C-alpha atoms as an extended CHARMM CRD file, in Angstrom:
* protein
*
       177  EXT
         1         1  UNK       CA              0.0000000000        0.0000000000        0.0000000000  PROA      1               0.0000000000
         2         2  UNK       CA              2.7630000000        2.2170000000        1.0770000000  PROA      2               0.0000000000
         3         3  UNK       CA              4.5760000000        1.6250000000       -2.5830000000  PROA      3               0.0000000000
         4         4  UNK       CA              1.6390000000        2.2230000000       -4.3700000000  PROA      4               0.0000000000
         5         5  UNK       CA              1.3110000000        6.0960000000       -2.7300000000  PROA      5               0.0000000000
         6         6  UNK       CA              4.7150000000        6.1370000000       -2.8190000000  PROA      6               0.0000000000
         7         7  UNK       CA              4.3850000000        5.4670000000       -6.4350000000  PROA      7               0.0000000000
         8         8  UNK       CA              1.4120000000        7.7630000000       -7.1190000000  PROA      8               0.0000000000
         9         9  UNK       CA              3.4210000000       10.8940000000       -5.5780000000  PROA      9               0.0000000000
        10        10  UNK       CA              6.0530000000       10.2550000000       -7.8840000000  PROA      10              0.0000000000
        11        11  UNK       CA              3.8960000000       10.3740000000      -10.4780000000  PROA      11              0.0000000000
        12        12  UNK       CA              2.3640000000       13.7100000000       -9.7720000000  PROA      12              0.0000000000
        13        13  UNK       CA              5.1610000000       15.3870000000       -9.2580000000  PROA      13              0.0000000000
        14        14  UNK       CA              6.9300000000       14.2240000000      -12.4030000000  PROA      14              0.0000000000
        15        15  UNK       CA              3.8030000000       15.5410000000      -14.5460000000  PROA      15              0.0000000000
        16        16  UNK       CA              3.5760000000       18.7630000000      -12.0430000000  PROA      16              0.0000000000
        17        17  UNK       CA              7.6870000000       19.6070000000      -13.4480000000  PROA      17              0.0000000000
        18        18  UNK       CA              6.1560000000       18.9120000000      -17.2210000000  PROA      18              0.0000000000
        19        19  UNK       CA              3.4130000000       21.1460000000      -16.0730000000  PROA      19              0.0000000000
        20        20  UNK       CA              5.6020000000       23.6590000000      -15.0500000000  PROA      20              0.0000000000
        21        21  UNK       CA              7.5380000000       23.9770000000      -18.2470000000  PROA      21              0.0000000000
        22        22  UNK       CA              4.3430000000       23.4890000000      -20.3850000000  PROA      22              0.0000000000
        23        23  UNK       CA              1.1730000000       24.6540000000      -19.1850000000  PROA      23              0.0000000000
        24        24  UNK       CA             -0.7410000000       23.4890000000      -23.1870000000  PROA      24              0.0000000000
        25        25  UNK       CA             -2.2650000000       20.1640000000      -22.8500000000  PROA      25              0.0000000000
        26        26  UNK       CA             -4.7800000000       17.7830000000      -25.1050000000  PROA      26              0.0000000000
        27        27  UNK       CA             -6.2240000000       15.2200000000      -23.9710000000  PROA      27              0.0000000000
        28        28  UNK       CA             -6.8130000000       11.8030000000      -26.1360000000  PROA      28              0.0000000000
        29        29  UNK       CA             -8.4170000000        8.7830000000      -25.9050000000  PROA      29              0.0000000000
        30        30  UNK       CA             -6.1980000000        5.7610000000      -27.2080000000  PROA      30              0.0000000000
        31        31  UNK       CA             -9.4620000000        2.6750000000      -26.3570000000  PROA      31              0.0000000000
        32        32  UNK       CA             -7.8750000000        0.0410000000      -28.9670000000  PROA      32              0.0000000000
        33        33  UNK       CA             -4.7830000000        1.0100000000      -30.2150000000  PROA      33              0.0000000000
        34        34  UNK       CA             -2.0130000000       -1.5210000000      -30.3040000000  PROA      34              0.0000000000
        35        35  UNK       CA              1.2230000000       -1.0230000000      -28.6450000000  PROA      35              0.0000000000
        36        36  UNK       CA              2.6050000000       -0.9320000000      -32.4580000000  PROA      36              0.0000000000
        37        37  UNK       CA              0.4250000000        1.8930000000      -32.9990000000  PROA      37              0.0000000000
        38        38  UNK       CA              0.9710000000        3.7890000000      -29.4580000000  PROA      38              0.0000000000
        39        39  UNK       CA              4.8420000000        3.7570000000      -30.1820000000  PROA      39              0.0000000000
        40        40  UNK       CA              4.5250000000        4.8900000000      -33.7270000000  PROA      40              0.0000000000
        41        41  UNK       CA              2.3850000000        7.8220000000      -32.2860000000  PROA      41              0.0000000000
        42        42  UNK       CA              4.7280000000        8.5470000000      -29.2820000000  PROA      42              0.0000000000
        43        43  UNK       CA              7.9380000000        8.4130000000      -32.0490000000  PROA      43              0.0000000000
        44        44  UNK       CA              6.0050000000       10.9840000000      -34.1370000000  PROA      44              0.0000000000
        45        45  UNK       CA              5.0040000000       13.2100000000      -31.2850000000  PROA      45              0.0000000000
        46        46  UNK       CA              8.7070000000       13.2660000000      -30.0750000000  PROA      46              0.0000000000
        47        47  UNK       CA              9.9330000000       14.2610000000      -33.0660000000  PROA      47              0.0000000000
        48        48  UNK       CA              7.2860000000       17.5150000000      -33.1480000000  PROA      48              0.0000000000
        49        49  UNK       CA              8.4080000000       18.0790000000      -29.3810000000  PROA      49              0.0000000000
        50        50  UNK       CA              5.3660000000       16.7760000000      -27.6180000000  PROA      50              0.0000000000
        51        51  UNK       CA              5.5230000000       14.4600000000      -24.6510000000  PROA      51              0.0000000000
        52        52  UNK       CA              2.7730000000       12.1630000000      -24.6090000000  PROA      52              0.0000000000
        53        53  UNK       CA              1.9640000000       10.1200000000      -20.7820000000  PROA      53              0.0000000000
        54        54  UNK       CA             -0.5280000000        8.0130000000      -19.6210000000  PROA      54              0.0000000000
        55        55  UNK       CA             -1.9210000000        8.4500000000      -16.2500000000  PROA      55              0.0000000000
        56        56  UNK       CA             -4.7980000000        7.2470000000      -13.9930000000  PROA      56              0.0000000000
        57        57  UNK       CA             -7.4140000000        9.6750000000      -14.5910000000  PROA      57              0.0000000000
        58        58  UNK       CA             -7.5610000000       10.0510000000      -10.6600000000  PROA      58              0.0000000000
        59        59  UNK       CA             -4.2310000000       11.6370000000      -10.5720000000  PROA      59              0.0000000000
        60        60  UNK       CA             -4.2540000000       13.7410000000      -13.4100000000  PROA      60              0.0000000000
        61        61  UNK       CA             -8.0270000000       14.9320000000      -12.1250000000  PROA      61              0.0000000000
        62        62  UNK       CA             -5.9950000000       15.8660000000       -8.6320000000  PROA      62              0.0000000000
        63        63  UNK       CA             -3.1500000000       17.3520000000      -10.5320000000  PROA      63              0.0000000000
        64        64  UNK       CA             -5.2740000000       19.5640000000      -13.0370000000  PROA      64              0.0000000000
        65        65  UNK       CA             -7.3720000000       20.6810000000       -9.8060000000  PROA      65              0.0000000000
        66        66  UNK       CA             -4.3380000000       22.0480000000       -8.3320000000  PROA      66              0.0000000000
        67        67  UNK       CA             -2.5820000000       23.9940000000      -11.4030000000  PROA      67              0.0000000000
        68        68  UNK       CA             -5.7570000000       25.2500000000      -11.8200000000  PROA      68              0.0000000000
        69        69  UNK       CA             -7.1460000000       23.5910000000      -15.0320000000  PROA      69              0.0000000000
        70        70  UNK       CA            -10.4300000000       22.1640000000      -13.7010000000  PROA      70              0.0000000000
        71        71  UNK       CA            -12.3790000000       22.5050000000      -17.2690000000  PROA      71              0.0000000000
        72        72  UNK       CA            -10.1020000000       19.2010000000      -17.9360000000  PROA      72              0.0000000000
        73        73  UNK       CA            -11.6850000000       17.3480000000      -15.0760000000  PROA      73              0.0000000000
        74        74  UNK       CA            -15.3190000000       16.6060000000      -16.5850000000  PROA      74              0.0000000000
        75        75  UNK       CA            -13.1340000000       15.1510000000      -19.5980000000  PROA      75              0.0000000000
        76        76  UNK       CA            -11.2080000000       12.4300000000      -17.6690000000  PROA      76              0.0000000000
        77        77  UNK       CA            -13.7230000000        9.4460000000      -18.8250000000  PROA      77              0.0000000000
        78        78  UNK       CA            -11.8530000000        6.4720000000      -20.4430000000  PROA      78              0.0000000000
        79        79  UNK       CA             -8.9780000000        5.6230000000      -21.2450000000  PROA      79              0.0000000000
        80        80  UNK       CA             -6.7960000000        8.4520000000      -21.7400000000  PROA      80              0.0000000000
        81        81  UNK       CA             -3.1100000000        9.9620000000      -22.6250000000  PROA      81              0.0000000000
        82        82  UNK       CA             -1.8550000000       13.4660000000      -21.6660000000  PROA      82              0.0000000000
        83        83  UNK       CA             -0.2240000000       15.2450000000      -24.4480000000  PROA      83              0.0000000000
        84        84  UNK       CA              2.0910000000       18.1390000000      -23.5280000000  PROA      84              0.0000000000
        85        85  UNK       CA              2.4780000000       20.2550000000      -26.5330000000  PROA      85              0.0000000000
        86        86  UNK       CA              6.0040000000       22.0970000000      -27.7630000000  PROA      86              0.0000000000
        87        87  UNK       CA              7.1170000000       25.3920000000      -28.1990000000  PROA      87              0.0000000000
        88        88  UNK       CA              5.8290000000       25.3010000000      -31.7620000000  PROA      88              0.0000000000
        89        89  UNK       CA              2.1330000000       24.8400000000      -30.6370000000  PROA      89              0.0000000000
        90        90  UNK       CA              0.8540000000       24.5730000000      -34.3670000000  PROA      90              0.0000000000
        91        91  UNK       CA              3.2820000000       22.1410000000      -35.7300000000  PROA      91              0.0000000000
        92        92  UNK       CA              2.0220000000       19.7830000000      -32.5020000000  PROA      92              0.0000000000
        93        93  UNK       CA             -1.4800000000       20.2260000000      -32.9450000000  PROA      93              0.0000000000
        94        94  UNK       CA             -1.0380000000       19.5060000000      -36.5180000000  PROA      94              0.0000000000
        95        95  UNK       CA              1.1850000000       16.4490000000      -35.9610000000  PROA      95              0.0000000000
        96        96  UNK       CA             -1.1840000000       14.9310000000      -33.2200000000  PROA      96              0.0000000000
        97        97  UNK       CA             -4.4850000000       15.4430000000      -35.3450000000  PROA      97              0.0000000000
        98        98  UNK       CA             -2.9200000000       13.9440000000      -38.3930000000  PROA      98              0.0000000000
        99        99  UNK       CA             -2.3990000000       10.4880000000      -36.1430000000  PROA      99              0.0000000000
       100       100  UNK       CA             -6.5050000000       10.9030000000      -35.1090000000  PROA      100             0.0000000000
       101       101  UNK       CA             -7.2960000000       11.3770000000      -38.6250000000  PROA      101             0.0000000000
       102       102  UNK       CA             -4.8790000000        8.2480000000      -40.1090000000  PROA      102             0.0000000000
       103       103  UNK       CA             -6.1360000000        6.1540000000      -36.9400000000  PROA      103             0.0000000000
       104       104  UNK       CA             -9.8790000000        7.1500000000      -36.2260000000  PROA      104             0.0000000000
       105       105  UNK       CA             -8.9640000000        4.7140000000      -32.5620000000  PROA      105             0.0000000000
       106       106  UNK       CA             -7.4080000000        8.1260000000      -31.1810000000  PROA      106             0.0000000000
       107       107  UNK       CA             -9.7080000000       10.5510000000      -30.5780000000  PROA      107             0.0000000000
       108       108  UNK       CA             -8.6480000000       14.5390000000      -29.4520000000  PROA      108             0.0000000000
       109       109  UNK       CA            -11.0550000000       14.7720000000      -26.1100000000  PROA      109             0.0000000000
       110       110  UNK       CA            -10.0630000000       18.2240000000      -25.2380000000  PROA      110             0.0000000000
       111       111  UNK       CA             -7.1750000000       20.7630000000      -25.1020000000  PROA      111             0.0000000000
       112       112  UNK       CA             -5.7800000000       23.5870000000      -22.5820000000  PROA      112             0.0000000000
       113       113  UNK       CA             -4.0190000000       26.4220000000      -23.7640000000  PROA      113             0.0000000000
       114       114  UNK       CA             -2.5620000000       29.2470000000      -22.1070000000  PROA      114             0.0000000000
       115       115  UNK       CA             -5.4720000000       29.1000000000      -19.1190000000  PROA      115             0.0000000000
       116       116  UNK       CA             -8.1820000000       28.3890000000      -21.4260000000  PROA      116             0.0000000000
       117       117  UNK       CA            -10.1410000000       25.4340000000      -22.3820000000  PROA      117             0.0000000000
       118       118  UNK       CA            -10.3560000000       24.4370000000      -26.3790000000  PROA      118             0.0000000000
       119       119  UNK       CA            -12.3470000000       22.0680000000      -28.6020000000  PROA      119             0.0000000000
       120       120  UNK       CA            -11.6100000000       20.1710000000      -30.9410000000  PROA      120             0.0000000000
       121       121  UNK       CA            -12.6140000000       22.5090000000      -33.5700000000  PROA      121             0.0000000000
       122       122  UNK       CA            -10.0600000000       25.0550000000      -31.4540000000  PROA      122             0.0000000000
       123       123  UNK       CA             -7.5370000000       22.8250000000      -31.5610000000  PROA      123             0.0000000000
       124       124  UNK       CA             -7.4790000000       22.2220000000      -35.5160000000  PROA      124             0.0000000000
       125       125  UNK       CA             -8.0020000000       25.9450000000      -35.7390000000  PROA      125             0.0000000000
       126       126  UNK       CA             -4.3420000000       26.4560000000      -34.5760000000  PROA      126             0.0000000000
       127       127  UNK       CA             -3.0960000000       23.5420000000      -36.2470000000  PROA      127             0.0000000000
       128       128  UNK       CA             -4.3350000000       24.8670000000      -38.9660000000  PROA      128             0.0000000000
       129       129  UNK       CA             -2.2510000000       28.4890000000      -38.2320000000  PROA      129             0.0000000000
       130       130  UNK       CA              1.4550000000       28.4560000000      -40.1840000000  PROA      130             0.0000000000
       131       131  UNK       CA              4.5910000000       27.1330000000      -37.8350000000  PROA      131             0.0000000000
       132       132  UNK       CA              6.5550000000       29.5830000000      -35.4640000000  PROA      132             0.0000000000
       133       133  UNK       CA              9.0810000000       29.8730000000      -38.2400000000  PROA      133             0.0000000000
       134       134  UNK       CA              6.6690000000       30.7960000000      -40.8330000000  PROA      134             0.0000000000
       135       135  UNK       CA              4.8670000000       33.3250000000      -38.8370000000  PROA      135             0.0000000000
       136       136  UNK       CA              8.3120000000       35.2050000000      -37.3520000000  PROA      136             0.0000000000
       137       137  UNK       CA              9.2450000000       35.2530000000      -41.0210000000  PROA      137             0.0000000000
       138       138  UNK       CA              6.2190000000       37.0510000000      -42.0480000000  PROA      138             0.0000000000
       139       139  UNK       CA              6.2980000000       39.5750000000      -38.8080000000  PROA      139             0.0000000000
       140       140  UNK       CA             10.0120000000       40.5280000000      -40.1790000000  PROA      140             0.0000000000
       141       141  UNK       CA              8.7360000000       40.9880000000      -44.0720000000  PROA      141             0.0000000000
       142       142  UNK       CA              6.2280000000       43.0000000000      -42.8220000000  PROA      142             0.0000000000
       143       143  UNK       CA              8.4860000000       45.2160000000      -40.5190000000  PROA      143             0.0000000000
       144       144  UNK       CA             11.0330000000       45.3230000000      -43.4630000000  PROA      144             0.0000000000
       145       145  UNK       CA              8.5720000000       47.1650000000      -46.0020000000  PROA      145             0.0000000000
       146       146  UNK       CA              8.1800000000       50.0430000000      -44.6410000000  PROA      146             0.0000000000
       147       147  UNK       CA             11.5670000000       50.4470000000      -44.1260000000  PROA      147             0.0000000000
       148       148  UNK       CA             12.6260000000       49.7320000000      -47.2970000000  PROA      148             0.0000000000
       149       149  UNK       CA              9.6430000000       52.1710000000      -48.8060000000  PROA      149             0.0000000000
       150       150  UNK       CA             11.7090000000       54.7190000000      -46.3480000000  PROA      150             0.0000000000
       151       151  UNK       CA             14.8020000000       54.1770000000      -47.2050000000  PROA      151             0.0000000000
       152       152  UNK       CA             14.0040000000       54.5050000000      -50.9580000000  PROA      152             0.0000000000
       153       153  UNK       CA             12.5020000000       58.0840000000      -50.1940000000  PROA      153             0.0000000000
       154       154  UNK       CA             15.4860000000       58.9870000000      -48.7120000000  PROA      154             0.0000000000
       155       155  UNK       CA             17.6320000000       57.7900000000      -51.1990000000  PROA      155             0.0000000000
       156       156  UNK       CA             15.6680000000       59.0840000000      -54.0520000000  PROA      156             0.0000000000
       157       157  UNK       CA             15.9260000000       62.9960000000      -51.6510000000  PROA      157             0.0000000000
       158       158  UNK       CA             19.5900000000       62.2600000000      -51.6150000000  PROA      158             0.0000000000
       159       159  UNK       CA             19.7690000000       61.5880000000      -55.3890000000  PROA      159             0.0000000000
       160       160  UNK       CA             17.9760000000       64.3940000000      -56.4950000000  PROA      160             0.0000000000
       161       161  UNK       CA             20.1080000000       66.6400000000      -54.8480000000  PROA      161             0.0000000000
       162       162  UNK       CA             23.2160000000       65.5970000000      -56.0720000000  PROA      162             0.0000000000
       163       163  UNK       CA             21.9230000000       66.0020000000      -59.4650000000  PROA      163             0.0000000000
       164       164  UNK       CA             20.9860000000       69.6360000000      -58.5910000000  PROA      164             0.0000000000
       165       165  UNK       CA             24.7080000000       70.3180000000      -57.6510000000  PROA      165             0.0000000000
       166       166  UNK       CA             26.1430000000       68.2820000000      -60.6270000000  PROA      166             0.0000000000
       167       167  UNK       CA             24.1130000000       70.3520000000      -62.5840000000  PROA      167             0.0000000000
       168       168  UNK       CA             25.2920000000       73.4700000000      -61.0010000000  PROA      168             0.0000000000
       169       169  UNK       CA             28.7190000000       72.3760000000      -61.1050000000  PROA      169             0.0000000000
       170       170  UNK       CA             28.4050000000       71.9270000000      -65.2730000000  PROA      170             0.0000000000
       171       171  UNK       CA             26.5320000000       75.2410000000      -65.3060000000  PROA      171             0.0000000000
       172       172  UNK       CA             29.5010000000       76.8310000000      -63.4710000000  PROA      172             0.0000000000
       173       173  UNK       CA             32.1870000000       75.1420000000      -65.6340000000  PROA      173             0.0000000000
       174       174  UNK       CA             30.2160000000       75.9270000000      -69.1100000000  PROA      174             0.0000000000
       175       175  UNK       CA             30.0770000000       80.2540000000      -67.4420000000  PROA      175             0.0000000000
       176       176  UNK       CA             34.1780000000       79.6520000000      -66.7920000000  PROA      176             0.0000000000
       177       177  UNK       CA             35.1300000000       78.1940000000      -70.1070000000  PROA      177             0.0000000000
C-alpha cells in the first residue's frame, strides 16, 4: 500500500515539473490502439516536441485541480493519454491530429491552452495556423517594407540633390570656359 502512494506521488510530481515547463495540454483517448500503434504515435510526437503520458485519470483529475485547469476534469472518462504540446504549438497540434485522422482509434477529447479550455474545432483551428518559423518570417517581411519604402525616399531625396549640384557644377564650368 505504502509503494503504491509512494508510487502515485512520484507520479504527480513528475507531470507537475512537465506542467511547469508546459502549461498546453490535449487530452486523447487511445481505447484500442495496439502497442505498435501507441509507439509509432509517441515516435512521431517526439519528433514535433510533444511528450505524450498516460496516467490514472484520478491523478491527473488531482493534478489539473491544483494547477488550476479544472475545465479538464469533466473530460477524464476512459482511457486516456496526456499530451504536452512544444514550443511550436501549431506544428504539434497539426502532428497529433494527423495520427486521429490516419487512426480514427485516437480521438482529441479536449485541449488547454494558455489558461483556457479548447475544442476540438479550437484545436485544428491552430493547427491549422502556419509554424513559429513561418509566422516570425512574415512579422520581419512586414516590418522590413516600410523600411525599405523609407529608405528609398530617402535615397531618391539624396539623389535628387546631387543632381541639382552636378548640374550646377556643369553650369559653373560651361560660365568659366
Amino acid at each position: 500500500m505504502a509503494t503504491n502512494k509512494a508510487k502515485k506521488s512520484l507520479v504527480l510530481e513528475k507531470m507537475r515539473e512537465v506542467l511547469k515547463e508546459n502549461r498546453n495540454v490535449v487530452l486523447t483517448e487511445f481505447r484500442g490502439i495496439t502497442v505498435e500503434q501507441m509507439t509509432d504515435l509517441r515516435a512521431r510526437l517526439r519528433k514535433a516536441g510533444v511528450k505524450l503520458k498516460v496516467v490514472k485519470n484520478s491523478l491527473s483529475k488531482k493534478l489539473f485541480q491544483e494547477v488550476g485547469m479544472e475545465a479538464m476534469v469533466p473530460f477524464l472518462k476512459g482511457p486516456l493519454a496526456v499530451g504536452f504540446l512544444g514550443e511550436d504549438i501549431s506544428a504539434s497540434s497539426k502532428t497529433l491530429l494527423e495520427y486521429a485522422k490516419q487512426n480514427e482509434l485516437l480521438v482529441v477529447r479536449a485541449a488547454f491552452m494558455d489558461g483556457k479550455l479548447l475544442s476540438v474545432e479550437g484545436l485544428k483551428a491552430i493547427a491549422d495556423l502556419p509554424s513559429r518559423e513561418v509566422l516570425l518570417t512574415m512579422l520581419v517581411s512586414g516590418l522590413q517594407s516600410p523600411l525599405r519604402n523609407l529608405l528609398s525616399v530617402f535615397q531618391g531625396t539624396t539623389r535628387k540633390l546631387i543632381y541639382a549640384l552636378q548640374a550646377v557644377k556643369t553650369e559653373k564650368e560651361k560660365k568659366a570656359a
